[in-house]
C-alpha cells in the first residue's frame, strides 16, 4: 500500500461552533480526526454575530465564517447565486479537491454543493435528520434534497433508518448511500469516580423541552414513576416552551423536592449533570441518531428511550431499554430499567462504549467514502442536466434552469476574476503530538 | 456491490445486522443494504377505499347548498326587477322562518319550551335590529354604480361558496363544542356583505328590511337546518336535496335558458364528474409511512 492519497476537504454547513448541537459536534470531531489522518480540512459556515472572517481552531482547523447573516434558525437567506463568488474563491485558494456538505436544512450547504458541482468538484453530503412525507414543509424539503442529491457523488447517513429515509426522499440508489454513525468523545464523558448509592435512584433528562423531544410524554411519565417509586428523583436539564408545562406538573403533584429543573445546561456542563444520575431518560418523538444517548451511556448511565427513528440501532440491547412513545409503556420501561440497575457497572459500560464508538473510526470510514467519491467519473453539463430533468415534470425543468444560470454565472466570474489572480494559500504543517488530541480543553481555548 | 468481493475472504461470514454501533461490520461495506432495507415501510396505510355511490351521495350536500344559493340569487333578481313586492317577500320570510323552526324542533331530540323561547327571543332581537338598520343599508352604496355592486356581489358569492363549510354548520346548535374555522367565518361574512350590497340597491326601506331578513335567514340558518336534516335521516336529506334541485332548475329555466344549461352543467359536474374523478385519482395515491415518521402522542395535550 503506497502513499495514501491526501484529500483537501471543504466542510460546508450553516451549523458550526459557536452553535451547539449534533451536526456542529459531528463536523468538528470529523474534521479533527481527518486532520490527524493527514488530510487538509477547511470548514465554511456563516458569520455568528461578530465572529466573521477566518479563524483557526485546534489542530490547525481553518474556519471561514462567511459574512452572510443568518435569517431563520441559524440559516442563511437562500439567494441561489449570492454565495458563488466566495465559494469559488475559497475552493481555489485552498486548492480543495472535495466538498462535503452537512445537514439537509442548511441553505449554505445546498448552495455550496450546487456551485461545487458546477465547477466540476466531487461532492459528498451527510444527512443528519429524518423527514416525513406528508406535510407541505417536508414535501418542499424533499424536493430541495432531490435537487442537491441528484448529482452528489456519495451520500452519508447517520443511521440505517436515516438511510432508508434519504433513499426514499431523494431517489438515490441505496449503494450510493453510506451509513456512518456519529460517535462520542469518550474521554470527555467519563463516569463518576465513585459509584453512586442505590438508596435513591436518580433519573436524568437532558433535552430541549419542546414537542419534538417529547416533553409532553415527560409530563405524563414523571408523576406516575414518582408515585410508584418513593425513592426515585428526577433531574431535568434543558429549557424550551414546554418547561412551563413541566413546572405546572411539578406543582400539581407537589413534586418540588423530587423533580429538579435545571434550566438550560451548557454542553460543557452536561457530563457533570449526567454523572449525578443512574438512568438517562430520552423521550424524543423523532430522532435520526441521538447523540445524547451515547453521552449518557459513555457516562455509565442506563438509558431508557422511546423506540423512534434510528434510536434502536444506536446501542446494544443490554445497554438500553426501549419503549413505545406512550406514557404507560414508558413507565413499564423505567420499571424494567430500575430492576436491572444492580447489574449495571458504569465503568464497564464506559469501556464498552470506548470500543463501540470512536471518532477516529468514523473518520476512517468517511475517508473510504471520499476515495469512492473521487473515483466517480466526470460528466459534462449536458449529461448532468439530463439527470436533473428526470427529477420531475416541473421541478426537473426548474432545476435545469437553475443549473444553467449557475454555469453561465461561473463563466462570467472566470472572465471577471481569472483563477490565476486568486492567491493560493500555502499549506503549513502543525507539529502536533498525537496525545494533545481533540480534548475539550483545547477546543475551548480556541474560542477565547 | 463490493461486499460480494470481500465475501470470499471471510469463510465464515458473520451475519449483517441493522445496527450502527461497533464500527464497520466485518465483511460488509458501509453502503451495504440487505433485503431488510425498507422492510418497515408501510404504504397507503390510511387510504380509505371510496366507492362511487357513497361519494356521489356525499356530494349531494354541495349541490343542495348550490341550489339554496341559486334560489336566493333568484329572489334577489326578482326583487331588483320589482316582480316581488314587500308583502310577498315578508310572507316568504315568515314562511321560511316557521318552516325552519319546525324542522329544527322536529329533528332535535330534546324538544323543550325553554329552547323554543330562547330561539324566539333571539329572532326578535335579530328582526328588530335589522328593522332599525334598514334605512342605513338603503343609502349605503348610493354613490357607487350598480354594475360595480353586482360584480362585487357575484365575486363575494363565489368566495362564499368556495370557503363554505359544506359538512358542518357555522352557526351551531346550542351546546355544540367545536369552534368554527377561519375559512367558514370568511365565507359567512362574504355572504352577509353580498346581501347588504344587494339590499342597498332597493328603493324602499321595507323592501330592504325584507330582503336582508330573507338573505340572512338563508345564509345563517339554512346550513344549520340542512345539517339537522342530514343528522336526523340521510334518506330524508337525499330526497330533500333532489326536490330542491328540481325546484331550482325549474325556476332557473323560467328565468333564462343559458343560465339553466350552465346550472345543470354545474350540478352534473358536482354530483357525477367530480366523484368519478376523485375515484380515478385514488389510483395515484401513494402514502409513505415508516420508522422515520414523528411519533404521534396517544393522549391529548391540555395547555
XYZ file of C-alpha atoms in Angstrom:
751
model
C 0.000 0.000 0.000
C 1.814 3.086 -1.187
C 1.473 6.672 -0.076
C -2.129 7.346 0.868
C -3.817 9.992 -1.135
C -4.207 13.236 0.776
C -7.585 14.825 0.342
C -8.246 18.515 0.600
C -11.740 18.760 2.009
C -14.095 21.693 2.432
C -16.798 21.071 5.029
C -19.844 23.284 4.460
C -22.751 23.817 6.802
C -24.710 26.611 8.386
C -24.232 24.860 11.675
C -20.882 25.133 13.368
C -19.329 26.381 16.574
C -20.123 28.572 18.467
C -23.526 26.994 17.885
C -24.008 23.685 19.695
C -25.717 20.533 18.525
C -25.269 17.163 16.883
C -24.227 18.498 13.482
C -21.762 21.011 14.899
C -20.154 18.300 17.004
C -20.021 15.920 14.087
C -18.275 18.382 11.785
C -15.811 19.411 14.465
C -14.761 15.926 15.529
C -14.735 14.542 12.000
C -12.523 17.417 10.848
C -10.145 16.930 13.758
C -9.782 13.228 13.056
C -9.346 13.799 9.313
C -6.602 16.310 10.090
C -4.923 13.618 12.175
C -5.128 11.259 9.204
C -3.113 13.793 7.224
C -5.836 15.388 5.146
C -6.378 19.075 4.813
C -9.730 20.236 6.158
C -11.321 23.662 5.853
C -14.712 24.498 7.297
C -17.074 27.043 5.792
C -20.012 28.415 7.737
C -21.851 31.710 8.069
C -20.880 34.518 10.436
C -22.073 34.253 14.018
C -22.702 37.708 15.497
C -19.288 39.402 15.355
C -17.444 36.176 14.590
C -16.684 36.774 10.948
C -13.683 36.090 8.764
C -11.093 33.357 9.127
C -10.385 31.605 12.400
C -8.141 28.763 13.358
C -9.182 26.104 15.803
C -7.385 23.238 17.492
C -5.052 21.275 15.244
C -4.920 23.989 12.593
C -8.522 23.578 11.532
C -9.255 26.619 9.417
C -12.778 28.009 9.587
C -14.221 30.548 7.180
C -17.029 32.486 8.806
C -18.554 33.856 5.622
C -20.162 37.254 6.245
C -23.732 36.201 5.470
C -26.213 36.845 8.227
C -28.490 34.036 9.350
C -32.144 34.918 8.970
C -34.061 31.990 10.395
C -32.967 29.269 12.796
C -29.282 29.903 12.057
C -29.859 29.524 8.305
C -28.623 31.962 5.723
C -31.113 33.504 3.355
C -31.353 31.409 0.193
C -30.093 33.541 -2.708
C -29.072 30.683 -5.062
C -26.180 32.542 -6.625
C -25.076 35.039 -3.971
C -22.540 32.670 -2.476
C -20.940 31.616 -5.772
C -18.063 34.143 -5.754
C -16.970 33.387 -2.221
C -17.378 29.631 -2.600
C -15.314 29.737 -5.784
C -12.609 31.843 -4.151
C -12.357 29.517 -1.168
C -12.268 26.424 -3.385
C -9.447 27.900 -5.485
C -7.496 29.471 -2.625
C -7.473 26.287 -0.601
C -6.952 24.035 -3.656
C -9.881 21.935 -2.480
C -10.393 18.523 -4.051
C -13.693 17.546 -2.462
C -16.636 19.359 -0.902
C -18.563 17.803 1.970
C -21.919 19.361 2.898
C -23.801 18.705 6.115
C -27.461 18.812 7.113
C -30.475 18.951 4.823
C -31.859 22.257 6.068
C -28.683 24.237 5.733
C -29.132 26.599 2.781
C -25.436 27.416 2.704
C -24.677 23.714 2.284
C -27.122 23.337 -0.621
C -25.776 26.409 -2.396
C -22.143 25.462 -1.920
C -22.751 21.937 -3.192
C -24.506 23.313 -6.263
C -21.625 25.685 -7.067
C -19.060 22.972 -6.416
C -20.830 20.671 -8.838
C -20.992 23.419 -11.450
C -17.257 23.889 -11.091
C -16.702 20.166 -11.519
C -15.822 19.219 -7.961
C -16.815 15.942 -6.359
C -19.293 16.404 -3.556
C -20.329 14.329 -0.572
C -23.389 15.056 1.513
C -24.237 13.978 5.058
C -27.843 13.884 6.147
C -28.381 14.228 9.874
C -32.133 14.302 10.137
C -35.345 12.490 9.347
C -38.298 13.846 7.436
C -41.826 12.675 6.890
C -43.617 12.740 3.567
C -46.958 14.240 4.450
C -46.818 17.937 5.276
C -46.062 20.803 2.915
C -42.768 21.642 4.622
C -41.456 18.131 4.161
C -42.558 17.989 0.546
C -40.645 21.188 -0.169
C -37.548 19.989 1.713
C -37.640 16.671 -0.099
C -37.654 18.447 -3.450
C -34.691 20.594 -2.426
C -32.881 17.492 -1.265
C -33.646 15.751 -4.525
C -32.070 18.686 -6.328
C -28.908 18.613 -4.234
C -28.576 14.863 -4.220
C -29.321 14.436 -7.936
C -25.664 14.883 -8.590
C -23.958 14.156 -5.321
C -21.067 11.736 -5.728
C -21.758 9.873 -2.484
C -24.093 10.452 0.449
C -23.671 9.596 4.099
C -26.388 8.988 6.667
C -26.045 8.599 10.406
C -28.245 5.522 10.829
C -29.930 2.861 8.736
C -33.335 4.417 9.312
C -31.923 7.708 8.124
C -30.540 5.951 5.050
C -33.924 4.456 4.195
C -35.451 7.880 4.639
C -32.863 9.594 2.462
C -33.131 6.983 -0.284
C -36.899 7.415 -0.367
C -36.731 11.182 -0.315
C -34.055 11.680 -2.916
C -34.348 8.644 -5.162
C -30.637 7.870 -4.848
C -29.635 4.240 -5.387
C -29.038 2.622 -1.962
C -25.461 1.657 -2.798
C -24.537 5.315 -3.083
C -25.635 5.994 0.467
C -23.272 5.046 3.283
C -24.187 4.626 6.912
C -21.591 6.154 9.199
C -22.854 6.950 12.671
C -21.894 9.774 14.947
C -19.527 8.934 17.758
C -18.895 10.232 21.231
C -15.751 11.618 22.763
C -15.447 9.006 25.492
C -12.542 10.886 27.066
C -14.900 13.752 27.763
C -17.774 11.643 29.102
C -16.288 9.532 31.892
C -18.412 8.006 34.642
C -18.349 9.384 38.162
C -15.152 8.413 40.003
C -17.138 6.941 42.883
C -20.225 4.819 42.415
C -23.474 6.415 43.472
C -25.510 4.829 46.233
C -28.615 2.901 45.254
C -30.782 4.167 48.126
C -32.025 6.866 45.917
C -32.363 6.380 42.171
C -31.822 9.493 40.093
C -33.270 9.696 36.581
C -31.699 12.361 34.383
C -33.376 14.054 31.434
C -31.367 16.450 29.315
C -33.071 17.770 26.210
C -34.628 20.856 24.829
C -38.134 20.978 26.293
C -40.060 21.094 23.033
C -42.806 18.981 21.486
C -40.472 17.040 19.203
C -38.334 15.962 22.117
C -41.393 14.511 23.830
C -41.666 16.964 26.719
C -45.377 16.143 26.870
C -44.547 12.493 27.475
C -42.407 13.539 30.423
C -45.370 15.400 31.900
C -47.308 12.123 31.951
C -44.473 9.787 32.913
C -42.758 11.642 35.764
C -45.697 11.763 38.246
C -46.537 8.121 37.614
C -42.964 6.967 38.265
C -42.759 9.156 41.377
C -45.959 7.562 42.630
C -44.675 4.019 42.053
C -41.198 4.540 43.486
C -40.828 6.816 46.512
C -37.028 6.641 46.222
C -36.822 7.975 42.670
C -35.758 11.539 41.963
C -35.707 13.346 38.601
C -33.250 15.902 37.302
C -34.487 17.725 34.212
C -31.957 19.784 32.292
C -32.918 21.964 29.375
C -35.155 24.833 28.508
C -37.902 25.433 25.989
C -41.565 26.303 25.511
C -42.740 23.154 27.305
C -40.871 23.989 30.507
C -43.979 25.717 31.840
C -45.965 22.500 31.461
C -43.357 20.522 33.372
C -43.340 23.089 36.151
C -47.121 23.007 36.300
C -46.990 19.226 36.596
C -44.488 19.569 39.427
C -46.786 21.959 41.305
C -49.898 19.917 40.647
C -48.426 16.709 42.062
C -46.327 18.572 44.674
C -43.083 17.041 43.482
C -40.940 20.126 44.005
C -38.454 18.218 46.158
C -38.264 15.252 43.776
C -38.107 16.883 40.360
C -35.265 19.298 39.949
C -35.409 21.680 36.994
C -32.002 22.949 35.997
C -32.931 25.105 33.021
C -30.571 25.353 30.072
C -27.429 23.255 30.514
C -24.184 24.273 28.813
C -22.692 21.477 26.747
C -19.575 21.594 28.908
C -21.778 21.010 31.969
C -23.626 18.030 30.517
C -21.233 15.464 31.927
C -21.399 16.863 35.448
C -25.209 16.621 35.320
C -25.167 13.129 33.799
C -22.884 11.604 36.428
C -25.300 12.515 39.216
C -27.841 10.039 37.859
C -28.367 6.311 37.406
C -30.778 6.290 34.488
C -30.974 8.534 31.447
C -34.426 9.111 30.008
C -34.877 10.131 26.378
C -38.435 10.836 25.284
C -37.881 12.099 21.715
C -40.660 11.632 19.186
C -38.263 11.581 16.248
C -34.538 11.161 16.153
C -32.128 10.228 13.372
C -29.371 9.187 15.723
C -29.476 10.757 19.218
C -26.031 11.662 20.483
C -27.460 12.345 23.941
C -27.902 8.599 24.455
C -24.259 7.993 23.571
C -23.095 10.641 26.004
C -25.234 9.152 28.746
C -24.065 5.611 28.043
C -20.479 6.782 27.987
C -21.021 8.236 31.467
C -22.225 4.805 32.535
C -25.932 5.539 32.728
C -28.555 3.012 31.760
C -30.717 4.532 29.042
C -34.486 4.386 28.724
C -35.641 5.671 25.380
C -38.568 5.822 23.036
C -38.306 3.450 20.076
C -38.283 6.059 17.320
C -36.192 6.646 14.201
C -32.640 5.408 14.437
C -32.592 5.037 18.236
C -32.926 1.197 18.276
C -29.747 0.892 16.187
C -27.617 3.041 18.453
C -26.917 0.803 21.447
C -26.768 -2.958 22.098
C -29.946 -4.311 23.671
C -28.422 -4.783 27.120
C -27.442 -1.132 27.421
C -30.795 0.421 26.663
C -34.450 -0.179 27.493
C -36.748 0.822 24.653
C -40.418 1.697 24.871
C -43.199 2.815 22.627
C -43.769 6.578 22.765
C -46.724 6.225 25.076
C -46.777 7.001 28.810
C -47.757 3.587 30.172
C -45.182 1.749 28.082
C -42.511 4.189 29.146
C -43.382 3.694 32.824
C -43.046 -0.063 32.239
C -39.646 0.516 30.639
C -38.485 2.615 33.605
C -39.679 -0.165 35.925
C -37.618 -2.642 33.968
C -34.623 -0.332 33.978
C -34.819 0.074 37.770
C -34.991 -3.700 38.160
C -31.856 -4.344 36.096
C -29.977 -1.390 37.546
C -27.999 -3.509 40.116
C -26.361 -5.390 37.216
C -25.060 -2.241 35.593
C -21.480 -1.286 36.183
C -20.845 2.274 34.908
C -17.124 1.669 34.479
C -17.733 -1.427 32.371
C -20.346 0.412 30.336
C -17.889 3.204 29.671
C -15.257 0.743 28.498
C -17.717 -0.905 26.156
C -18.667 2.461 24.711
C -14.996 3.142 24.044
C -14.949 0.093 21.803
C -18.287 0.717 20.170
C -17.840 4.338 19.192
C -14.757 6.228 18.178
C -14.384 9.364 16.107
C -11.199 8.043 14.528
C -13.130 5.057 13.232
C -15.761 7.441 11.846
C -13.050 9.443 10.094
C -11.516 6.326 8.557
C -14.867 5.212 7.236
C -15.549 8.677 5.872
C -12.168 8.563 4.160
C -13.307 5.473 2.250
C -16.355 7.401 1.077
C -14.106 10.243 -0.096
C -11.956 7.792 -2.042
C -15.070 6.398 -3.693
C -16.359 9.872 -4.499
C -13.117 10.851 -6.200
C -13.276 7.727 -8.333
C -16.621 8.773 -9.796
C -16.364 9.811 -13.416
C -16.619 13.427 -14.507
C -19.624 14.413 -16.567
C -20.239 17.298 -18.908
C -23.042 19.768 -18.450
C -25.452 18.160 -20.916
C -25.247 14.778 -19.228
C -25.726 16.366 -15.840
C -28.715 18.357 -16.994
C -30.444 15.217 -18.171
C -30.164 13.873 -14.653
C -31.859 16.977 -13.258
C -34.545 16.767 -15.907
C -35.607 13.382 -14.581
C -36.365 14.863 -11.143
C -39.922 15.762 -12.015
C -42.160 17.241 -14.666
C -41.931 20.826 -13.449
C -39.180 20.605 -10.874
C -36.834 18.980 -13.401
C -37.041 21.910 -15.810
C -36.698 24.377 -12.969
C -33.613 22.582 -11.654
C -32.079 22.628 -15.144
C -32.662 26.355 -15.425
C -31.053 26.968 -12.045
C -28.024 24.911 -13.055
C -27.646 26.599 -16.450
C -27.734 30.061 -14.888
C -25.188 28.933 -12.323
C -22.977 27.651 -15.123
C -23.183 30.971 -17.002
C -22.568 32.924 -13.840
C -19.498 30.817 -13.140
C -18.083 31.501 -16.611
C -18.727 35.193 -16.160
C -16.839 35.104 -12.889
C -13.945 33.330 -14.563
C -13.664 36.193 -17.026
C -14.027 38.819 -14.391
C -11.644 37.303 -11.871
C -9.485 34.647 -13.536
C -8.352 31.725 -11.399
C -4.729 32.776 -11.830
C -5.460 36.011 -9.997
C -6.623 34.216 -6.895
C -3.779 33.693 -4.498
C -3.330 30.177 -3.204
C -2.867 29.628 0.491
C 0.405 27.984 1.440
C -0.068 24.807 3.453
C 1.505 24.640 6.829
C 2.014 21.513 8.856
C 1.268 21.772 12.510
C 3.716 19.789 14.594
C 1.091 18.432 16.971
C 1.849 15.445 19.114
C -0.736 12.712 18.936
C -1.744 12.938 22.592
C -2.774 16.561 22.628
C -5.791 15.375 20.819
C -9.225 16.769 20.466
C -9.991 17.125 24.122
C -12.499 19.801 25.045
C -9.950 21.956 26.913
C -8.026 22.656 23.758
C -11.212 23.259 21.887
C -12.462 25.781 24.386
C -9.189 27.659 24.324
C -9.654 28.343 20.696
C -12.860 30.166 21.474
C -11.413 32.565 23.992
C -21.530 -4.135 -4.781
C -18.137 -4.624 -3.220
C -19.459 -6.738 -0.382
C -19.671 -9.715 -2.751
C -15.934 -9.461 -3.411
C -14.906 -9.273 0.218
C -17.244 -12.140 0.950
C -14.809 -14.758 -0.331
C -12.054 -13.656 2.043
C -14.277 -14.398 5.028
C -15.092 -18.102 5.002
C -17.460 -17.852 7.968
C -19.335 -14.751 7.159
C -20.933 -13.097 10.180
C -24.480 -12.020 9.657
C -25.087 -8.396 8.837
C -27.079 -6.597 11.491
C -29.036 -3.407 11.205
C -27.087 -1.574 13.897
C -24.667 1.308 13.842
C -22.552 0.555 16.925
C -19.272 -1.333 16.985
C -17.689 0.256 13.931
C -17.760 -1.099 10.414
C -19.222 -4.585 10.287
C -16.582 -7.066 9.129
C -17.165 -8.228 5.606
C -19.640 -5.509 4.760
C -19.175 -2.056 3.387
C -20.914 0.899 4.900
C -23.205 1.111 1.911
C -24.430 -2.447 2.355
C -28.167 -2.921 2.274
C -29.763 -6.330 2.552
C -33.323 -7.461 1.996
C -34.395 -5.840 5.269
C -33.865 -2.475 3.593
C -37.124 -0.550 3.707
C -38.989 -3.536 5.138
C -40.579 -1.314 7.792
C -42.007 0.961 5.160
C -45.781 0.976 5.057
C -47.511 2.447 2.048
C -51.075 3.683 1.842
C -51.898 2.655 5.395
C -54.547 5.310 5.931
C -56.081 5.281 2.479
C -59.830 4.859 2.545
C -61.331 2.810 -0.254
C -64.069 5.001 -1.645
C -66.956 3.783 -3.668
C -68.678 5.821 -6.311
C -72.189 5.745 -4.867
C -71.067 6.903 -1.441
C -69.045 9.797 -2.852
C -71.999 10.812 -5.025
C -74.305 10.777 -2.028
C -71.838 12.869 -0.053
C -71.560 15.353 -2.905
C -75.309 15.916 -2.562
C -74.674 18.332 0.311
C -72.711 20.530 -2.056
C -75.318 20.541 -4.821
C -78.002 21.129 -2.242
C -76.267 24.232 -0.960
C -75.576 25.421 -4.513
C -79.337 25.219 -5.100
C -80.068 27.191 -1.949
C -77.682 29.948 -3.012
C -79.129 29.899 -6.556
C -82.647 30.276 -5.171
C -81.505 33.211 -3.040
C -79.980 34.760 -6.141
C -83.279 34.292 -7.961
C -85.187 36.034 -5.188
C -82.695 38.912 -5.375
C -83.100 39.191 -9.138
C -86.908 39.186 -8.948
C -86.853 41.777 -6.185
C -84.500 44.028 -8.136
C -86.827 43.688 -11.140
C -89.758 44.589 -8.823
C -91.513 41.310 -9.634
C -91.682 40.566 -5.925
C -93.174 43.262 -3.724
C -92.818 43.915 0.007
C -95.790 41.835 1.052
C -94.851 38.687 -0.805
C -91.268 38.979 0.460
C -92.392 39.381 4.058
C -94.727 36.424 3.611
C -91.763 34.428 2.295
C -89.687 35.466 5.324
C -92.313 34.386 7.786
C -92.949 31.089 5.982
C -89.263 30.238 5.849
C -88.788 31.172 9.491
C -91.717 28.997 10.535
C -90.574 26.069 8.397
C -87.044 26.368 9.697
C -88.231 26.315 13.286
C -90.464 23.353 12.609
C -87.627 21.347 11.078
C -85.249 22.322 13.862
C -87.715 21.299 16.534
C -88.722 18.066 14.838
C -85.184 16.888 14.218
C -83.729 17.835 17.559
C -84.070 15.150 20.213
C -84.758 17.407 23.139
C -87.835 19.418 22.378
C -88.293 21.904 25.167
C -90.270 25.059 25.669
C -87.179 26.725 27.112
C -85.203 26.202 23.935
C -88.061 27.458 21.831
C -88.360 30.611 23.936
C -84.629 31.138 23.667
C -84.756 30.899 19.897
C -87.818 33.176 19.695
C -86.130 35.826 21.827
C -83.061 35.753 19.589
C -85.136 36.024 16.447
C -86.994 39.023 17.895
C -83.739 40.814 18.675
C -82.428 39.992 15.249
C -85.526 41.245 13.445
C -85.760 44.460 15.462
C -82.099 45.231 14.911
C -82.436 44.647 11.226
C -85.530 46.862 11.000
C -83.747 49.723 12.717
C -80.692 49.382 10.494
C -82.618 49.103 7.224
C -82.545 52.866 6.384
C -78.774 52.856 6.753
C -78.418 49.879 4.428
C -80.641 51.538 1.878
C -78.345 54.529 1.381
C -75.084 52.706 1.955
C -73.878 52.415 -1.645
C -75.810 55.222 -3.303
C -72.657 56.797 -4.734
C -71.480 53.572 -6.382
C -72.727 52.318 -9.721
C -74.992 49.283 -9.871
C -72.610 47.422 -12.165
C -69.783 47.523 -9.657
C -72.114 46.440 -6.892
C -73.386 43.492 -8.932
C -69.858 42.445 -9.889
C -68.678 42.610 -6.284
C -71.744 40.701 -5.111
C -71.155 37.897 -7.579
C -67.477 37.667 -6.578
C -68.447 37.617 -2.917
C -70.919 34.814 -3.572
C -68.238 32.803 -5.367
C -65.925 33.418 -2.403
C -68.713 32.348 -0.083
C -69.242 29.110 -1.986
C -65.535 28.433 -2.155
C -64.962 28.702 1.576
C -68.297 27.363 2.766
C -68.217 24.533 5.265
C -70.445 22.092 3.402
C -70.438 19.362 6.001
C -70.963 21.330 9.157
C -72.698 24.498 10.080
C -71.003 27.749 11.028
C -73.938 28.668 13.235
C -74.115 25.924 15.825
C -76.951 24.473 17.763
C -76.860 25.149 21.459
C -74.115 23.351 23.342
C -72.039 22.472 20.278
C -68.377 22.254 21.205
C -66.334 22.960 18.111
C -65.493 26.487 17.159
C -65.999 27.455 13.531
C -62.869 27.557 11.414
C -61.410 30.718 9.922
C -62.459 29.810 6.376
C -66.092 29.221 7.332
C -66.153 32.611 9.076
C -64.750 34.296 5.969
C -67.411 32.540 3.917
C -70.240 33.662 6.205
C -69.017 37.252 6.227
C -68.740 37.319 2.438
C -72.359 36.227 2.123
C -73.566 38.847 4.622
C -71.711 41.612 2.786
C -73.194 40.401 -0.515
C -76.702 40.617 0.981
C -76.069 44.146 2.250
C -74.862 45.217 -1.197
C -77.947 43.806 -2.906
C -80.257 45.344 -0.330
C -78.646 48.750 -0.822
C -79.908 48.880 -4.420
C -83.561 48.646 -3.425
C -85.985 51.604 -3.471
C -87.884 51.313 -0.160
C -86.874 50.737 3.459
C -89.382 47.953 3.957
C -88.057 46.148 0.904
C -84.523 46.492 2.251
C -85.623 45.070 5.564
C -87.473 42.188 3.902
C -84.595 41.224 1.602
C -81.998 41.493 4.376
C -84.151 39.380 6.624
C -84.530 36.796 3.898
C -80.835 36.682 2.936
C -79.578 36.477 6.481
C -82.078 33.748 7.261
C -80.801 31.744 4.342
C -77.081 32.273 4.868
C -77.100 31.958 8.632
C -79.682 29.293 9.223
C -80.052 27.230 6.043
C -76.765 25.381 6.721
C -77.986 24.706 10.244
C -81.317 23.380 9.042
C -79.808 21.159 6.355
C -77.251 19.946 8.883
C -80.051 18.971 11.245
C -81.912 17.181 8.466
C -78.796 15.262 7.473
C -78.135 14.259 11.038
C -81.716 13.180 11.530
C -82.046 10.982 8.446
C -79.735 10.650 5.491
C -82.536 9.406 3.255
C -84.627 12.468 4.029
C -81.580 14.591 3.253
C -81.221 12.948 -0.166
C -84.905 13.427 -1.027
C -84.834 16.986 0.197
C -81.766 17.674 -1.979
C -83.438 16.113 -5.009
C -86.564 18.156 -4.518
C -84.559 21.320 -4.085
C -82.572 20.603 -7.240
C -85.694 20.107 -9.346
C -87.375 23.244 -7.980
C -84.257 25.335 -8.547
C -83.779 24.021 -12.073
C -87.377 24.837 -12.888
C -87.060 28.389 -11.613
C -83.754 28.960 -13.392
C -85.292 27.615 -16.604
C -88.104 30.105 -16.264
C -85.558 32.898 -15.876
C -83.077 32.197 -18.636
C -82.242 29.215 -20.837
C -78.495 29.783 -20.910
C -78.304 30.080 -17.125
C -80.320 26.858 -16.901
C -77.811 24.983 -19.057
C -74.932 26.397 -17.031
C -76.518 25.474 -13.730
C -77.448 21.980 -14.908
C -73.867 21.503 -16.069
C -72.562 22.662 -12.699
C -74.808 20.244 -10.826
C -73.750 17.352 -13.073
C -70.101 18.201 -12.579
C -70.501 18.347 -8.816
C -72.552 15.181 -8.404
C -71.168 12.927 -11.163
C -67.948 14.111 -12.786
C -66.084 15.173 -9.637
C -66.823 11.968 -7.671
C -65.714 9.893 -10.677
C -62.571 11.977 -10.991
C -61.818 11.558 -7.287
C -62.183 7.772 -7.537
C -59.885 7.694 -10.566
C -57.312 9.851 -8.790
C -57.186 7.392 -5.889
C -55.023 5.094 -8.020
C -52.208 7.620 -7.858
C -52.379 7.863 -4.091
C -49.017 6.966 -2.570
C -48.565 7.497 1.128
C -45.347 6.508 2.836
C -45.005 5.740 6.498
C -42.099 4.258 8.349
C -39.904 4.420 11.411
C -38.684 7.870 10.390
C -42.079 9.438 10.995
C -42.549 11.590 14.023
C -44.348 9.564 16.655
C -47.876 10.692 17.430
C -48.866 11.095 21.038
C -51.789 8.929 22.032
C -53.179 11.404 24.557
C -54.456 14.960 24.364
C -52.252 17.792 25.429
C -54.209 20.235 27.552
C -52.412 23.521 27.853
